[in-house]
PDB file of C-alpha atoms and ligand atoms in Angstrom:
ATOM      1  CA  UNK A   1      16.574   5.721 -30.924  1.00  0.00           C
ATOM      2  CA  UNK A   2      16.032   3.434 -27.965  1.00  0.00           C
ATOM      3  CA  UNK A   3      14.727   5.224 -24.914  1.00  0.00           C
ATOM      4  CA  UNK A   4      16.452   5.167 -21.555  1.00  0.00           C
ATOM      5  CA  UNK A   5      14.392   3.298 -18.970  1.00  0.00           C
ATOM      6  CA  UNK A   6      12.991   5.278 -16.049  1.00  0.00           C
ATOM      7  CA  UNK A   7      13.734   2.508 -13.596  1.00  0.00           C
ATOM      8  CA  UNK A   8      11.282   2.904 -10.733  1.00  0.00           C
ATOM      9  CA  UNK A   9      12.537  -0.162  -8.919  1.00  0.00           C
ATOM     10  CA  UNK A  10      16.149   0.963  -8.792  1.00  0.00           C
ATOM     11  CA  UNK A  11      15.246   4.573  -8.013  1.00  0.00           C
ATOM     12  CA  UNK A  12      12.899   3.456  -5.265  1.00  0.00           C
ATOM     13  CA  UNK A  13      15.613   1.284  -3.680  1.00  0.00           C
ATOM     14  CA  UNK A  14      18.030   4.189  -3.686  1.00  0.00           C
ATOM     15  CA  UNK A  15      15.586   6.708  -2.205  1.00  0.00           C
ATOM     16  CA  UNK A  16      14.216   4.291   0.378  1.00  0.00           C
ATOM     17  CA  UNK A  17      17.724   3.416   1.535  1.00  0.00           C
ATOM     18  CA  UNK A  18      18.249   7.109   2.307  1.00  0.00           C
ATOM     19  CA  UNK A  19      14.920   7.214   4.133  1.00  0.00           C
ATOM     20  CA  UNK A  20      15.785   4.091   6.113  1.00  0.00           C
ATOM     21  CA  UNK A  21      18.994   5.746   7.292  1.00  0.00           C
ATOM     22  CA  UNK A  22      17.014   8.803   8.418  1.00  0.00           C
ATOM     23  CA  UNK A  23      14.466   6.667  10.282  1.00  0.00           C
ATOM     24  CA  UNK A  24      17.259   4.924  12.213  1.00  0.00           C
ATOM     25  CA  UNK A  25      18.102   8.250  13.827  1.00  0.00           C
ATOM     26  CA  UNK A  26      14.574   8.975  15.096  1.00  0.00           C
ATOM     27  CA  UNK A  27      13.650   8.733  18.793  1.00  0.00           C
ATOM     28  CA  UNK A  28      10.161   7.414  18.082  1.00  0.00           C
ATOM     29  CA  UNK A  29       9.266   5.441  14.976  1.00  0.00           C
ATOM     30  CA  UNK A  30       6.516   6.887  12.776  1.00  0.00           C
ATOM     31  CA  UNK A  31       3.437   4.639  12.668  1.00  0.00           C
ATOM     32  CA  UNK A  32       1.424   3.957   9.522  1.00  0.00           C
ATOM     33  CA  UNK A  33      -2.178   2.823  10.133  1.00  0.00           C
ATOM     34  CA  UNK A  34      -3.964   1.121   7.232  1.00  0.00           C
ATOM     35  CA  UNK A  35      -7.667   0.357   7.036  1.00  0.00           C
ATOM     36  CA  UNK A  36      -9.009  -2.106   4.471  1.00  0.00           C
ATOM     37  CA  UNK A  37     -12.676  -2.933   4.006  1.00  0.00           C
ATOM     38  CA  UNK A  38     -13.542  -6.305   2.486  1.00  0.00           C
ATOM     39  CA  UNK A  39     -11.522  -9.009   0.798  1.00  0.00           C
ATOM     40  CA  UNK A  40     -10.643  -7.511  -2.606  1.00  0.00           C
ATOM     41  CA  UNK A  41      -7.590  -9.536  -3.678  1.00  0.00           C
ATOM     42  CA  UNK A  42      -5.828  -6.695  -5.533  1.00  0.00           C
ATOM     43  CA  UNK A  43      -6.337  -4.368  -2.547  1.00  0.00           C
ATOM     44  CA  UNK A  44      -4.934  -7.007  -0.187  1.00  0.00           C
ATOM     45  CA  UNK A  45      -1.812  -7.314  -2.349  1.00  0.00           C
ATOM     46  CA  UNK A  46      -1.353  -3.522  -2.353  1.00  0.00           C
ATOM     47  CA  UNK A  47      -1.889  -3.284   1.407  1.00  0.00           C
ATOM     48  CA  UNK A  48       0.559  -6.106   2.122  1.00  0.00           C
ATOM     49  CA  UNK A  49       3.176  -4.453  -0.086  1.00  0.00           C
ATOM     50  CA  UNK A  50       2.744  -1.158   1.806  1.00  0.00           C
ATOM     51  CA  UNK A  51       2.938  -2.830   5.220  1.00  0.00           C
ATOM     52  CA  UNK A  52       6.012  -4.822   4.194  1.00  0.00           C
ATOM     53  CA  UNK A  53       7.858  -1.828   2.762  1.00  0.00           C
ATOM     54  CA  UNK A  54       7.040   0.333   5.797  1.00  0.00           C
ATOM     55  CA  UNK A  55       8.438  -2.358   8.116  1.00  0.00           C
ATOM     56  CA  UNK A  56      11.611  -2.708   6.001  1.00  0.00           C
ATOM     57  CA  UNK A  57      12.243   1.010   6.361  1.00  0.00           C
ATOM     58  CA  UNK A  58      11.817   0.890  10.117  1.00  0.00           C
ATOM     59  CA  UNK A  59       8.325   2.359  10.430  1.00  0.00           C
ATOM     60  CA  UNK A  60       5.771   0.683  12.656  1.00  0.00           C
ATOM     61  CA  UNK A  61       2.434  -0.370  11.241  1.00  0.00           C
ATOM     62  CA  UNK A  62      -1.117  -0.999  12.393  1.00  0.00           C
ATOM     63  CA  UNK A  63      -3.604  -2.810  10.168  1.00  0.00           C
ATOM     64  CA  UNK A  64      -7.375  -3.231  10.486  1.00  0.00           C
ATOM     65  CA  UNK A  65      -9.369  -5.304   7.999  1.00  0.00           C
ATOM     66  CA  UNK A  66     -13.107  -4.672   8.317  1.00  0.00           C
ATOM     67  CA  UNK A  67     -15.637  -7.078   6.774  1.00  0.00           C
ATOM     68  CA  UNK A  68     -17.126  -6.109   3.383  1.00  0.00           C
ATOM     69  CA  UNK A  69     -20.460  -5.231   5.029  1.00  0.00           C
ATOM     70  CA  UNK A  70     -18.938  -2.890   7.646  1.00  0.00           C
ATOM     71  CA  UNK A  71     -20.944   0.292   8.252  1.00  0.00           C
ATOM     72  CA  UNK A  72     -19.783   3.870   7.812  1.00  0.00           C
ATOM     73  CA  UNK A  73     -20.173   4.375  11.565  1.00  0.00           C
ATOM     74  CA  UNK A  74     -17.796   1.507  12.358  1.00  0.00           C
ATOM     75  CA  UNK A  75     -15.167   2.820   9.957  1.00  0.00           C
ATOM     76  CA  UNK A  76     -15.482   6.423  11.106  1.00  0.00           C
ATOM     77  CA  UNK A  77     -15.155   5.241  14.727  1.00  0.00           C
ATOM     78  CA  UNK A  78     -11.835   3.554  13.884  1.00  0.00           C
ATOM     79  CA  UNK A  79     -10.534   6.604  12.026  1.00  0.00           C
ATOM     80  CA  UNK A  80     -11.515   8.849  14.947  1.00  0.00           C
ATOM     81  CA  UNK A  81      -9.685   6.550  17.341  1.00  0.00           C
ATOM     82  CA  UNK A  82      -6.532   6.781  15.213  1.00  0.00           C
ATOM     83  CA  UNK A  83      -6.951  10.564  14.836  1.00  0.00           C
ATOM     84  CA  UNK A  84      -6.966  10.850  18.637  1.00  0.00           C
ATOM     85  CA  UNK A  85      -4.041   8.472  19.147  1.00  0.00           C
ATOM     86  CA  UNK A  86      -0.946  10.664  19.326  1.00  0.00           C
ATOM     87  CA  UNK A  87       1.334   7.744  18.420  1.00  0.00           C
ATOM     88  CA  UNK A  88      -0.268   7.231  14.979  1.00  0.00           C
ATOM     89  CA  UNK A  89       1.493   9.294  12.300  1.00  0.00           C
ATOM     90  CA  UNK A  90      -0.394   8.491   9.103  1.00  0.00           C
ATOM     91  CA  UNK A  91      -3.794   6.984   8.267  1.00  0.00           C
ATOM     92  CA  UNK A  92      -4.500   5.321   4.931  1.00  0.00           C
ATOM     93  CA  UNK A  93      -7.891   4.001   3.829  1.00  0.00           C
ATOM     94  CA  UNK A  94      -7.306   1.542   0.987  1.00  0.00           C
ATOM     95  CA  UNK A  95      -9.441   2.324  -2.059  1.00  0.00           C
ATOM     96  CA  UNK A  96     -11.761   1.377  -3.622  1.00  0.00           C
ATOM     97  CA  UNK A  97     -14.284   1.006  -0.815  1.00  0.00           C
ATOM     98  CA  UNK A  98     -17.354  -1.230  -1.209  1.00  0.00           C
ATOM     99  CA  UNK A  99     -20.177   0.563  -3.027  1.00  0.00           C
ATOM    100  CA  UNK A 100     -22.409   1.062   0.040  1.00  0.00           C
ATOM    101  CA  UNK A 101     -19.767   3.296   1.670  1.00  0.00           C
ATOM    102  CA  UNK A 102     -19.363   7.011   0.939  1.00  0.00           C
ATOM    103  CA  UNK A 103     -15.685   7.358  -0.021  1.00  0.00           C
ATOM    104  CA  UNK A 104     -15.593  11.155   0.311  1.00  0.00           C
ATOM    105  CA  UNK A 105     -17.288  11.115   3.698  1.00  0.00           C
ATOM    106  CA  UNK A 106     -14.871   8.494   5.033  1.00  0.00           C
ATOM    107  CA  UNK A 107     -11.674  10.023   3.622  1.00  0.00           C
ATOM    108  CA  UNK A 108     -12.616  13.417   5.024  1.00  0.00           C
ATOM    109  CA  UNK A 109     -12.838  12.005   8.542  1.00  0.00           C
ATOM    110  CA  UNK A 110      -9.047  11.580   8.497  1.00  0.00           C
ATOM    111  CA  UNK A 111      -7.272  14.362  10.366  1.00  0.00           C
ATOM    112  CA  UNK A 112      -5.539  16.304   7.522  1.00  0.00           C
ATOM    113  CA  UNK A 113      -2.242  16.202   9.379  1.00  0.00           C
ATOM    114  CA  UNK A 114      -2.428  12.380   9.340  1.00  0.00           C
ATOM    115  CA  UNK A 115      -3.739  12.161   5.744  1.00  0.00           C
ATOM    116  CA  UNK A 116      -0.826  10.199   4.295  1.00  0.00           C
ATOM    117  CA  UNK A 117      -2.488   9.781   0.865  1.00  0.00           C
ATOM    118  CA  UNK A 118      -3.226  13.507   0.547  1.00  0.00           C
ATOM    119  CA  UNK A 119      -6.849  12.845  -0.432  1.00  0.00           C
ATOM    120  CA  UNK A 120      -8.833  14.876   2.102  1.00  0.00           C
ATOM    121  CA  UNK A 121     -10.570  18.025   0.900  1.00  0.00           C
ATOM    122  CA  UNK A 122      -8.332  19.976   3.264  1.00  0.00           C
ATOM    123  CA  UNK A 123      -5.116  18.765   1.642  1.00  0.00           C
ATOM    124  CA  UNK A 124      -6.422  18.869  -1.925  1.00  0.00           C
ATOM    125  CA  UNK A 125      -7.633  22.429  -1.255  1.00  0.00           C
ATOM    126  CA  UNK A 126      -4.224  23.402   0.046  1.00  0.00           C
ATOM    127  CA  UNK A 127      -2.534  21.671  -2.898  1.00  0.00           C
ATOM    128  CA  UNK A 128      -4.673  23.267  -5.603  1.00  0.00           C
ATOM    129  CA  UNK A 129      -4.413  26.712  -4.039  1.00  0.00           C
ATOM    130  CA  UNK A 130      -0.655  26.577  -3.472  1.00  0.00           C
ATOM    131  CA  UNK A 131      -0.792  26.423   0.343  1.00  0.00           C
ATOM    132  CA  UNK A 132       1.628  23.647   1.341  1.00  0.00           C
ATOM    133  CA  UNK A 133      -0.515  20.523   1.708  1.00  0.00           C
ATOM    134  CA  UNK A 134       0.552  18.132   4.467  1.00  0.00           C
ATOM    135  CA  UNK A 135       0.706  15.419   1.780  1.00  0.00           C
ATOM    136  CA  UNK A 136      -0.026  15.022  -1.920  1.00  0.00           C
ATOM    137  CA  UNK A 137      -1.199  11.755  -3.544  1.00  0.00           C
ATOM    138  CA  UNK A 138       1.545   9.123  -3.521  1.00  0.00           C
ATOM    139  CA  UNK A 139       1.590   8.253  -7.242  1.00  0.00           C
ATOM    140  CA  UNK A 140       1.965  11.920  -8.121  1.00  0.00           C
ATOM    141  CA  UNK A 141       4.764  12.355  -5.628  1.00  0.00           C
ATOM    142  CA  UNK A 142       6.442   9.207  -6.944  1.00  0.00           C
ATOM    143  CA  UNK A 143       6.264  10.372 -10.583  1.00  0.00           C
ATOM    144  CA  UNK A 144       7.850  13.736  -9.823  1.00  0.00           C
ATOM    145  CA  UNK A 145      10.567  12.080  -7.707  1.00  0.00           C
ATOM    146  CA  UNK A 146      11.321   9.634 -10.536  1.00  0.00           C
ATOM    147  CA  UNK A 147      11.672  12.359 -13.167  1.00  0.00           C
ATOM    148  CA  UNK A 148      13.852  14.464 -10.869  1.00  0.00           C
ATOM    149  CA  UNK A 149      16.140  11.519 -10.147  1.00  0.00           C
ATOM    150  CA  UNK A 150      16.772  11.340 -13.903  1.00  0.00           C
ATOM    151  CA  UNK A 151      17.368  15.104 -14.006  1.00  0.00           C
ATOM    152  CA  UNK A 152      14.523  15.604 -16.447  1.00  0.00           C
ATOM    153  CA  UNK A 153      13.700  19.268 -16.680  1.00  0.00           C
ATOM    154  CA  UNK A 154      10.030  20.086 -16.114  1.00  0.00           C
ATOM    155  CA  UNK A 155       9.906  23.878 -16.269  1.00  0.00           C
ATOM    156  CA  UNK A 156       8.379  25.190 -19.492  1.00  0.00           C
ATOM    157  CA  UNK A 157       7.743  21.686 -20.845  1.00  0.00           C
ATOM    158  CA  UNK A 158       4.485  20.752 -22.575  1.00  0.00           C
ATOM    159  CA  UNK A 159       3.033  18.012 -20.397  1.00  0.00           C
ATOM    160  CA  UNK A 160       0.004  15.988 -21.438  1.00  0.00           C
ATOM    161  CA  UNK A 161      -1.676  14.043 -18.642  1.00  0.00           C
ATOM    162  CA  UNK A 162      -4.190  11.464 -19.868  1.00  0.00           C
ATOM    163  CA  UNK A 163      -6.721  10.745 -17.110  1.00  0.00           C
ATOM    164  CA  UNK A 164      -8.420  13.108 -14.653  1.00  0.00           C
ATOM    165  CA  UNK A 165      -9.081  10.989 -11.573  1.00  0.00           C
ATOM    166  CA  UNK A 166      -8.726  12.540  -8.114  1.00  0.00           C
ATOM    167  CA  UNK A 167      -6.231   9.813  -7.288  1.00  0.00           C
ATOM    168  CA  UNK A 168      -3.795  10.245 -10.200  1.00  0.00           C
ATOM    169  CA  UNK A 169      -4.669  12.468 -13.170  1.00  0.00           C
ATOM    170  CA  UNK A 170      -5.699  15.707 -11.457  1.00  0.00           C
ATOM    171  CA  UNK A 171      -3.009  15.817  -8.754  1.00  0.00           C
ATOM    172  CA  UNK A 172      -0.335  14.861 -11.280  1.00  0.00           C
ATOM    173  CA  UNK A 173      -1.382  17.687 -13.585  1.00  0.00           C
ATOM    174  CA  UNK A 174      -1.324  20.031 -10.588  1.00  0.00           C
ATOM    175  CA  UNK A 175       2.159  18.889  -9.583  1.00  0.00           C
ATOM    176  CA  UNK A 176       3.508  19.626 -13.077  1.00  0.00           C
ATOM    177  CA  UNK A 177       1.858  23.031 -12.982  1.00  0.00           C
ATOM    178  CA  UNK A 178       3.628  23.651  -9.692  1.00  0.00           C
ATOM    179  CA  UNK A 179       6.882  22.757 -11.502  1.00  0.00           C
ATOM    180  CA  UNK A 180       6.096  25.486 -14.068  1.00  0.00           C
ATOM    181  CA  UNK A 181       5.230  23.104 -16.895  1.00  0.00           C
ATOM    182  CA  UNK A 182       2.454  23.878 -19.379  1.00  0.00           C
ATOM    183  CA  UNK A 183      -0.150  21.224 -18.711  1.00  0.00           C
ATOM    184  CA  UNK A 184      -2.980  19.747 -20.771  1.00  0.00           C
ATOM    185  CA  UNK A 185      -5.356  17.263 -19.140  1.00  0.00           C
ATOM    186  CA  UNK A 186      -7.097  14.737 -21.405  1.00  0.00           C
ATOM    187  CA  UNK A 187      -9.936  12.312 -20.644  1.00  0.00           C
ATOM    188  CA  UNK A 188     -12.494  10.069 -22.302  1.00  0.00           C
ATOM    189  CA  UNK A 189     -14.315  13.004 -23.928  1.00  0.00           C
ATOM    190  CA  UNK A 190     -11.176  14.664 -25.317  1.00  0.00           C
ATOM    191  CA  UNK A 191     -11.342  15.217 -29.078  1.00  0.00           C
ATOM    192  CA  UNK A 192      -8.371  14.294 -31.257  1.00  0.00           C
ATOM    193  CA  UNK A 193      -6.340  12.919 -28.368  1.00  0.00           C
ATOM    194  CA  UNK A 194      -3.596  11.746 -30.715  1.00  0.00           C
ATOM    195  CA  UNK A 195      -2.748  15.194 -32.034  1.00  0.00           C
ATOM    196  CA  UNK A 196      -2.630  16.554 -28.464  1.00  0.00           C
ATOM    197  CA  UNK A 197      -0.270  13.755 -27.412  1.00  0.00           C
ATOM    198  CA  UNK A 198       1.914  14.605 -30.413  1.00  0.00           C
ATOM    199  CA  UNK A 199       2.587  18.056 -28.878  1.00  0.00           C
ATOM    200  CA  UNK A 200       3.851  16.668 -25.586  1.00  0.00           C
ATOM    201  CA  UNK A 201       7.413  16.835 -24.315  1.00  0.00           C
ATOM    202  CA  UNK A 202       6.217  14.679 -21.416  1.00  0.00           C
ATOM    203  CA  UNK A 203       3.272  12.263 -21.620  1.00  0.00           C
ATOM    204  CA  UNK A 204       1.765  10.809 -18.460  1.00  0.00           C
ATOM    205  CA  UNK A 205      -0.825   8.141 -19.161  1.00  0.00           C
ATOM    206  CA  UNK A 206      -3.159   7.148 -16.310  1.00  0.00           C
ATOM    207  CA  UNK A 207      -6.067   5.433 -18.016  1.00  0.00           C
ATOM    208  CA  UNK A 208      -6.024   1.643 -17.695  1.00  0.00           C
ATOM    209  CA  UNK A 209      -6.207   0.929 -21.446  1.00  0.00           C
ATOM    210  CA  UNK A 210      -3.586   0.532 -24.177  1.00  0.00           C
ATOM    211  CA  UNK A 211      -3.835   4.089 -25.468  1.00  0.00           C
ATOM    212  CA  UNK A 212      -0.315   5.330 -26.323  1.00  0.00           C
ATOM    213  CA  UNK A 213       2.060   4.051 -28.999  1.00  0.00           C
ATOM    214  CA  UNK A 214       5.147   5.253 -30.853  1.00  0.00           C
ATOM    215  CA  UNK A 215       3.202   6.582 -33.851  1.00  0.00           C
ATOM    216  CA  UNK A 216       1.466   9.295 -31.817  1.00  0.00           C
ATOM    217  CA  UNK A 217       4.477  10.443 -29.792  1.00  0.00           C
ATOM    218  CA  UNK A 218       6.752  13.389 -30.490  1.00  0.00           C
ATOM    219  CA  UNK A 219      10.409  12.496 -31.068  1.00  0.00           C
ATOM    220  CA  UNK A 220      12.496  12.513 -27.876  1.00  0.00           C
ATOM    221  CA  UNK A 221       9.544  12.913 -25.540  1.00  0.00           C
ATOM    222  CA  UNK A 222       9.435  11.447 -22.029  1.00  0.00           C
ATOM    223  CA  UNK A 223       6.783   8.790 -21.394  1.00  0.00           C
ATOM    224  CA  UNK A 224       5.451   7.976 -17.929  1.00  0.00           C
ATOM    225  CA  UNK A 225       3.136   4.984 -17.899  1.00  0.00           C
ATOM    226  CA  UNK A 226       0.917   4.908 -14.815  1.00  0.00           C
ATOM    227  CA  UNK A 227      -1.635   2.377 -16.066  1.00  0.00           C
ATOM    228  CA  UNK A 228      -1.650  -1.142 -14.672  1.00  0.00           C
ATOM    229  CA  UNK A 229      -4.009  -3.823 -15.883  1.00  0.00           C
ATOM    230  CA  UNK A 230      -3.979  -7.430 -17.058  1.00  0.00           C
ATOM    231  CA  UNK A 231      -4.107  -8.564 -20.671  1.00  0.00           C
ATOM    232  CA  UNK A 232      -6.649 -11.325 -21.481  1.00  0.00           C
ATOM    233  CA  UNK A 233      -3.816 -13.871 -21.044  1.00  0.00           C
ATOM    234  CA  UNK A 234      -3.173 -12.570 -17.515  1.00  0.00           C
ATOM    235  CA  UNK A 235      -0.003 -10.546 -18.127  1.00  0.00           C
ATOM    236  CA  UNK A 236       0.456  -7.268 -16.232  1.00  0.00           C
ATOM    237  CA  UNK A 237       0.761  -4.361 -18.653  1.00  0.00           C
ATOM    238  CA  UNK A 238       0.490  -0.569 -18.889  1.00  0.00           C
ATOM    239  CA  UNK A 239      -1.181   2.049 -21.118  1.00  0.00           C
ATOM    240  CA  UNK A 240       1.807   2.380 -23.435  1.00  0.00           C
ATOM    241  CA  UNK A 241       2.854   0.063 -26.267  1.00  0.00           C
ATOM    242  CA  UNK A 242       6.377  -0.233 -24.957  1.00  0.00           C
ATOM    243  CA  UNK A 243       8.145  -1.532 -28.077  1.00  0.00           C
ATOM    244  CA  UNK A 244       7.046   1.206 -30.462  1.00  0.00           C
ATOM    245  CA  UNK A 245       7.129   3.999 -27.861  1.00  0.00           C
ATOM    246  CA  UNK A 246      10.683   3.221 -26.792  1.00  0.00           C
ATOM    247  CA  UNK A 247      11.847   3.691 -30.395  1.00  0.00           C
ATOM    248  CA  UNK A 248      10.630   7.313 -30.344  1.00  0.00           C
ATOM    249  CA  UNK A 249      10.907   8.502 -26.734  1.00  0.00           C
ATOM    250  CA  UNK A 250      14.067   9.618 -24.946  1.00  0.00           C
ATOM    251  CA  UNK A 251      12.904   8.169 -21.590  1.00  0.00           C
ATOM    252  CA  UNK A 252      10.158   5.690 -20.785  1.00  0.00           C
ATOM    253  CA  UNK A 253       8.872   4.077 -17.597  1.00  0.00           C
ATOM    254  CA  UNK A 254       8.114   0.350 -17.888  1.00  0.00           C
ATOM    255  CA  UNK A 255       5.188  -1.585 -16.393  1.00  0.00           C
ATOM    256  CA  UNK A 256       5.902  -3.290 -14.095  1.00  0.00           C
ATOM    257  CA  UNK A 257       8.941  -1.642 -12.487  1.00  0.00           C
ATOM    258  CA  UNK A 258       8.210   2.022 -13.234  1.00  0.00           C
ATOM    259  CA  UNK A 259       5.578   4.093 -11.454  1.00  0.00           C
ATOM    260  CA  UNK A 260       4.385   1.206  -9.230  1.00  0.00           C
ATOM    261  CA  UNK A 261       7.427   1.088  -6.919  1.00  0.00           C
ATOM    262  CA  UNK A 262       7.574   4.897  -6.956  1.00  0.00           C
ATOM    263  CA  UNK A 263       4.007   5.080  -5.601  1.00  0.00           C
ATOM    264  CA  UNK A 264       5.040   3.136  -2.505  1.00  0.00           C
ATOM    265  CA  UNK A 265       8.116   5.357  -2.271  1.00  0.00           C
ATOM    266  CA  UNK A 266       5.852   8.420  -2.369  1.00  0.00           C
ATOM    267  CA  UNK A 267       3.809   6.936   0.464  1.00  0.00           C
ATOM    268  CA  UNK A 268       6.869   6.311   2.631  1.00  0.00           C
ATOM    269  CA  UNK A 269       8.167   9.850   2.066  1.00  0.00           C
ATOM    270  CA  UNK A 270       4.711  11.237   2.823  1.00  0.00           C
ATOM    271  CA  UNK A 271       4.682   9.378   6.156  1.00  0.00           C
ATOM    272  CA  UNK A 272       8.092  10.730   7.093  1.00  0.00           C
ATOM    273  CA  UNK A 273       6.973  14.222   6.145  1.00  0.00           C
ATOM    274  CA  UNK A 274       3.889  13.993   8.362  1.00  0.00           C
ATOM    275  CA  UNK A 275       6.080  12.818  11.230  1.00  0.00           C
ATOM    276  CA  UNK A 276       8.388  15.814  10.782  1.00  0.00           C
ATOM    277  CA  UNK A 277       5.420  18.214  10.675  1.00  0.00           C
ATOM    278  CA  UNK A 278       3.756  16.636  13.721  1.00  0.00           C
ATOM    279  CA  UNK A 279       6.924  16.628  15.812  1.00  0.00           C
ATOM    280  CA  UNK A 280       8.053  20.056  14.600  1.00  0.00           C
ATOM    281  CA  UNK A 281      11.419  18.535  13.669  1.00  0.00           C
TER     282      UNK A 281
HETATM  283  P1  NAP B 301      -9.781   5.982 -13.201  1.00  0.00           P
HETATM  284  O1  NAP B 301     -10.309   6.647 -11.997  1.00  0.00           O
HETATM  285  O2  NAP B 301     -10.562   4.890 -13.841  1.00  0.00           O
HETATM  286  O3  NAP B 301      -9.497   7.112 -14.301  1.00  0.00           O
HETATM  287  C1  NAP B 301      -9.189   6.797 -15.603  1.00  0.00           C
HETATM  288  C2  NAP B 301      -9.145   8.073 -16.417  1.00  0.00           C
HETATM  289  O4  NAP B 301      -8.875   7.719 -17.773  1.00  0.00           O
HETATM  290  C3  NAP B 301     -10.462   8.845 -16.419  1.00  0.00           C
HETATM  291  O5  NAP B 301     -10.203  10.212 -16.207  1.00  0.00           O
HETATM  292  C4  NAP B 301     -11.020   8.611 -17.816  1.00  0.00           C
HETATM  293  O6  NAP B 301     -11.744   9.698 -18.353  1.00  0.00           O
HETATM  294  C5  NAP B 301      -9.753   8.417 -18.628  1.00  0.00           C
HETATM  295  N1  NAP B 301     -10.018   7.654 -19.830  1.00  0.00           N
HETATM  296  C6  NAP B 301     -10.674   6.472 -19.932  1.00  0.00           C
HETATM  297  N2  NAP B 301     -10.709   6.068 -21.218  1.00  0.00           N
HETATM  298  C7  NAP B 301     -10.067   7.022 -21.932  1.00  0.00           C
HETATM  299  C8  NAP B 301      -9.795   7.193 -23.303  1.00  0.00           C
HETATM  300  N3  NAP B 301     -10.194   6.296 -24.212  1.00  0.00           N
HETATM  301  N4  NAP B 301      -9.111   8.282 -23.683  1.00  0.00           N
HETATM  302  C9  NAP B 301      -8.698   9.206 -22.777  1.00  0.00           C
HETATM  303  N5  NAP B 301      -8.928   9.099 -21.456  1.00  0.00           N
HETATM  304  C10 NAP B 301      -9.615   8.016 -21.055  1.00  0.00           C
HETATM  305  O7  NAP B 301      -8.354   5.354 -12.924  1.00  0.00           O
HETATM  306  P2  NAP B 301      -7.135   5.846 -11.983  1.00  0.00           P
HETATM  307  O8  NAP B 301      -7.399   5.483 -10.577  1.00  0.00           O
HETATM  308  O9  NAP B 301      -6.776   7.252 -12.313  1.00  0.00           O
HETATM  309  O10 NAP B 301      -5.988   4.876 -12.535  1.00  0.00           O
HETATM  310  C11 NAP B 301      -5.596   4.912 -13.896  1.00  0.00           C
HETATM  311  C12 NAP B 301      -4.681   3.731 -14.185  1.00  0.00           C
HETATM  312  O11 NAP B 301      -3.530   3.844 -13.369  1.00  0.00           O
HETATM  313  C13 NAP B 301      -5.273   2.360 -13.848  1.00  0.00           C
HETATM  314  O12 NAP B 301      -4.767   1.412 -14.748  1.00  0.00           O
HETATM  315  C14 NAP B 301      -4.746   2.083 -12.446  1.00  0.00           C
HETATM  316  O13 NAP B 301      -4.666   0.704 -12.157  1.00  0.00           O
HETATM  317  C15 NAP B 301      -3.372   2.692 -12.553  1.00  0.00           C
HETATM  318  N6  NAP B 301      -2.769   3.116 -11.286  1.00  0.00           N
HETATM  319  C16 NAP B 301      -1.468   2.803 -11.102  1.00  0.00           C
HETATM  320  C17 NAP B 301      -0.827   3.212  -9.964  1.00  0.00           C
HETATM  321  C18 NAP B 301       0.614   2.868  -9.796  1.00  0.00           C
HETATM  322  O14 NAP B 301       1.104   2.930  -8.698  1.00  0.00           O
HETATM  323  N7  NAP B 301       1.314   2.546 -10.875  1.00  0.00           N
HETATM  324  C19 NAP B 301      -1.497   3.953  -8.986  1.00  0.00           C
HETATM  325  C20 NAP B 301      -2.832   4.284  -9.214  1.00  0.00           C
HETATM  326  C21 NAP B 301      -3.458   3.875 -10.389  1.00  0.00           C
HETATM  327  P3  NAP B 301     -13.170  10.192 -17.735  1.00  0.00           P
HETATM  328  O15 NAP B 301     -12.814  10.969 -16.505  1.00  0.00           O
HETATM  329  O16 NAP B 301     -13.735  11.040 -18.816  1.00  0.00           O
HETATM  330  O17 NAP B 301     -13.960   8.956 -17.433  1.00  0.00           O
END
């Protein structure tokens, strides 16, 4: 068997076109505010991609780049200013932050109703207790949107999520639980990972290492590859050995062109959602 590709690029284009049409009809354009601390090259690329996509859709954007040695007080002051500015719809602090800054403290200064990444304690609390969060993390939202676009049934499926970060693994597991899947979360201390993966109807790998291959997958399973990293020769790759996995799986997301574009899509939909909540539309 050769798996069907879960094409994140194509799906993202389709969904964002619909969003763009919706934005055209709005009286006031939603505004996305992004805060970056330091000069991390990968972060700058991600931020530029988010700003560019938001502008293409018709959102307005505000961007502040603080120096790498910025203090917590300076950053919190900016967030507070945006919280109090009624024209700002969503606030995103690009992660990771430099080591001297307390990530949790800073993220939790964002007004939950403007928390476009869904990472404040308020929104995670609402998410994990089934109380309509204002937003959920963008990669998670993007993964679920991608699978739904391909009409992949989630209810009752055995889903194995590899990775338990607050950014990807945990919220993704929670989202599948919400979809009535049976979810197993694996991590670096999991014993006999391969035999757990073998039970999965859907495998989501969010590790950052080549960890999944065709030999350990169940026939016809769905494979979602979240990982992105560079091989020693500089090529961008994911957690899954694509060649062998695509011989066994029924669907597989490639890297690049799978979950990456869907993460930005999740962000854009989150912003629109916040706008609708804030304006009561
Ligand atoms: P992270 O915070 O480093 O988490 C990695 C997770 O993988 C941890 O839970 C870790 O377990 C687990 N892990 C590490 N080695 C393992 C092993 N040998 N077996 C099983 N589990 C193992 O990373 P992240 O932020 O979640 O991101 C994960 C990957 O996704 C990265 O490659 C990142 O670049 C990528 N990513 C992609 C997108 C996208 O849009 N496509 C978005 C976000 C992230 P412990 O908790 O036990 O340490």
